[in-house]
């Protein structure tokens, strides 16, 4: 049984997609053993509570220094003994020691087709705002392993979504979530749970 911890900061729609997929069996042999947020008001924590999943909140604001926060975050995550960590809209920089400890066992969902519209400063609505101002016709989402960079780890899955003429950043964000994020994040977790993802030479090989 794959033990998964999900890190969240906001509404938790990606977390909900994972919960629904585990409960429906679309994600095999997996248990979400904990949800950790930096934001005690994150609705994602409510979603976890409703499904009887343990929650924890560790906020940088509650600690003297970032170093102390980093140690507390890592201690909190370790306590769940996860096999896989999923960043589902987690807006805090992951401590380097945590990235090293969970190399190729920590994944992130990014709301663009990496390498487009990613890296420092590209998160949430800003990603879709940039896509609309560039005038791209195709956007999408990416699931990737987390490495020391920002949105630079080995890509696992991507899914494209068409931009529509009357799109706003909000309508585009919602469609990318509905048509891409909520599909490929659970799919990536299932592939991981079944041991079908290998990383070779900085790229993934998916045995489908
Ligand atoms: C999603 O758009 C995701 O791509 C990004 O942060 C947002 C999280 O939304 N990383 P939610 O909290 O899962 O609803």
PDB file of N, CA, C and O and ligand atoms in Angstrom, residues 10-14 88-89 109-111 173 177 181, ligand 1:
ATOM      1  N   UNK A  10      -4.239  25.839  -0.529  1.00  0.00           N
ATOM      2  CA  UNK A  10      -5.461  26.574  -0.903  1.00  0.00           C
ATOM      3  C   UNK A  10      -6.714  25.724  -0.890  1.00  0.00           C
ATOM      4  O   UNK A  10      -6.936  24.950   0.031  1.00  0.00           O
ATOM      5  N   UNK A  11      -7.497  25.858  -1.967  1.00  0.00           N
ATOM      6  CA  UNK A  11      -8.832  25.265  -2.029  1.00  0.00           C
ATOM      7  C   UNK A  11      -8.851  23.746  -2.034  1.00  0.00           C
ATOM      8  O   UNK A  11      -9.806  23.113  -1.599  1.00  0.00           O
ATOM      9  N   UNK A  12      -7.755  23.132  -2.530  1.00  0.00           N
ATOM     10  CA  UNK A  12      -7.670  21.673  -2.469  1.00  0.00           C
ATOM     11  C   UNK A  12      -8.451  20.914  -3.525  1.00  0.00           C
ATOM     12  O   UNK A  12      -8.798  19.747  -3.320  1.00  0.00           O
ATOM     13  N   UNK A  13      -8.711  21.522  -4.686  1.00  0.00           N
ATOM     14  CA  UNK A  13      -9.447  20.772  -5.728  1.00  0.00           C
ATOM     15  C   UNK A  13      -8.601  19.636  -6.278  1.00  0.00           C
ATOM     16  O   UNK A  13      -9.118  18.582  -6.631  1.00  0.00           O
ATOM     17  N   UNK A  14      -7.286  19.827  -6.324  1.00  0.00           N
ATOM     18  CA  UNK A  14      -6.421  18.715  -6.757  1.00  0.00           C
ATOM     19  C   UNK A  14      -6.408  17.612  -5.704  1.00  0.00           C
ATOM     20  O   UNK A  14      -6.418  16.426  -6.033  1.00  0.00           O
ATOM     21  N   UNK A  88       0.308  19.735  -4.065  1.00  0.00           N
ATOM     22  CA  UNK A  88      -0.930  20.056  -4.804  1.00  0.00           C
ATOM     23  C   UNK A  88      -1.301  21.501  -4.503  1.00  0.00           C
ATOM     24  O   UNK A  88      -2.153  21.792  -3.653  1.00  0.00           O
ATOM     25  N   UNK A  89      -0.579  22.415  -5.138  1.00  0.00           N
ATOM     26  CA  UNK A  89      -0.825  23.839  -4.901  1.00  0.00           C
ATOM     27  C   UNK A  89      -0.170  24.312  -3.618  1.00  0.00           C
ATOM     28  O   UNK A  89      -0.673  25.167  -2.912  1.00  0.00           O
ATOM     29  N   UNK A 109       2.279  19.390  -9.243  1.00  0.00           N
ATOM     30  CA  UNK A 109       1.406  19.688 -10.397  1.00  0.00           C
ATOM     31  C   UNK A 109       1.598  21.167 -10.711  1.00  0.00           C
ATOM     32  O   UNK A 109       1.500  22.017  -9.833  1.00  0.00           O
ATOM     33  N   UNK A 110       1.927  21.442 -11.989  1.00  0.00           N
ATOM     34  CA  UNK A 110       2.105  22.835 -12.396  1.00  0.00           C
ATOM     35  C   UNK A 110       1.108  23.119 -13.521  1.00  0.00           C
ATOM     36  O   UNK A 110       1.011  22.320 -14.463  1.00  0.00           O
ATOM     37  N   UNK A 111       0.412  24.275 -13.460  1.00  0.00           N
ATOM     38  CA  UNK A 111      -0.665  24.530 -14.434  1.00  0.00           C
ATOM     39  C   UNK A 111      -0.198  25.124 -15.758  1.00  0.00           C
ATOM     40  O   UNK A 111      -0.790  26.078 -16.272  1.00  0.00           O
ATOM     41  N   UNK A 173      -7.950  29.064 -16.097  1.00  0.00           N
ATOM     42  CA  UNK A 173      -7.453  28.296 -14.936  1.00  0.00           C
ATOM     43  C   UNK A 173      -8.400  27.136 -14.618  1.00  0.00           C
ATOM     44  O   UNK A 173      -7.961  26.006 -14.424  1.00  0.00           O
ATOM     45  N   UNK A 177      -7.661  23.118 -14.893  1.00  0.00           N
ATOM     46  CA  UNK A 177      -7.847  22.220 -13.734  1.00  0.00           C
ATOM     47  C   UNK A 177      -8.743  21.043 -14.119  1.00  0.00           C
ATOM     48  O   UNK A 177      -8.401  19.876 -13.908  1.00  0.00           O
ATOM     49  N   UNK A 181      -5.370  19.069 -14.885  1.00  0.00           N
ATOM     50  CA  UNK A 181      -4.783  18.806 -13.561  1.00  0.00           C
ATOM     51  C   UNK A 181      -5.464  17.665 -12.830  1.00  0.00           C
ATOM     52  O   UNK A 181      -4.786  16.755 -12.306  1.00  0.00           O
TER      53      UNK A 181
HETATM   54  C1  LIG B   1      -3.658  24.590  -9.068  1.00  0.00           C
HETATM   55  O1  LIG B   1      -3.925  25.464 -10.131  1.00  0.00           O
HETATM   56  C2  LIG B   1      -2.317  23.958  -9.281  1.00  0.00           C
HETATM   57  O2  LIG B   1      -1.969  23.784 -10.630  1.00  0.00           O
HETATM   58  C3  LIG B   1      -1.396  24.966  -8.696  1.00  0.00           C
HETATM   59  O3  LIG B   1      -2.069  25.506  -7.583  1.00  0.00           O
HETATM   60  C4  LIG B   1      -3.461  25.361  -7.773  1.00  0.00           C
HETATM   61  C5  LIG B   1      -3.980  24.585  -6.587  1.00  0.00           C
HETATM   62  O4  LIG B   1      -5.348  24.538  -6.638  1.00  0.00           O
HETATM   63  N1  LIG B   1      -0.149  24.330  -8.338  1.00  0.00           N
HETATM   64  P1  LIG B   1      -6.111  23.584  -5.569  1.00  0.00           P
HETATM   65  O5  LIG B   1      -5.686  24.022  -4.183  1.00  0.00           O
HETATM   66  O6  LIG B   1      -5.684  22.172  -5.851  1.00  0.00           O
HETATM   67  O7  LIG B   1      -7.552  23.828  -5.861  1.00  0.00           O
END
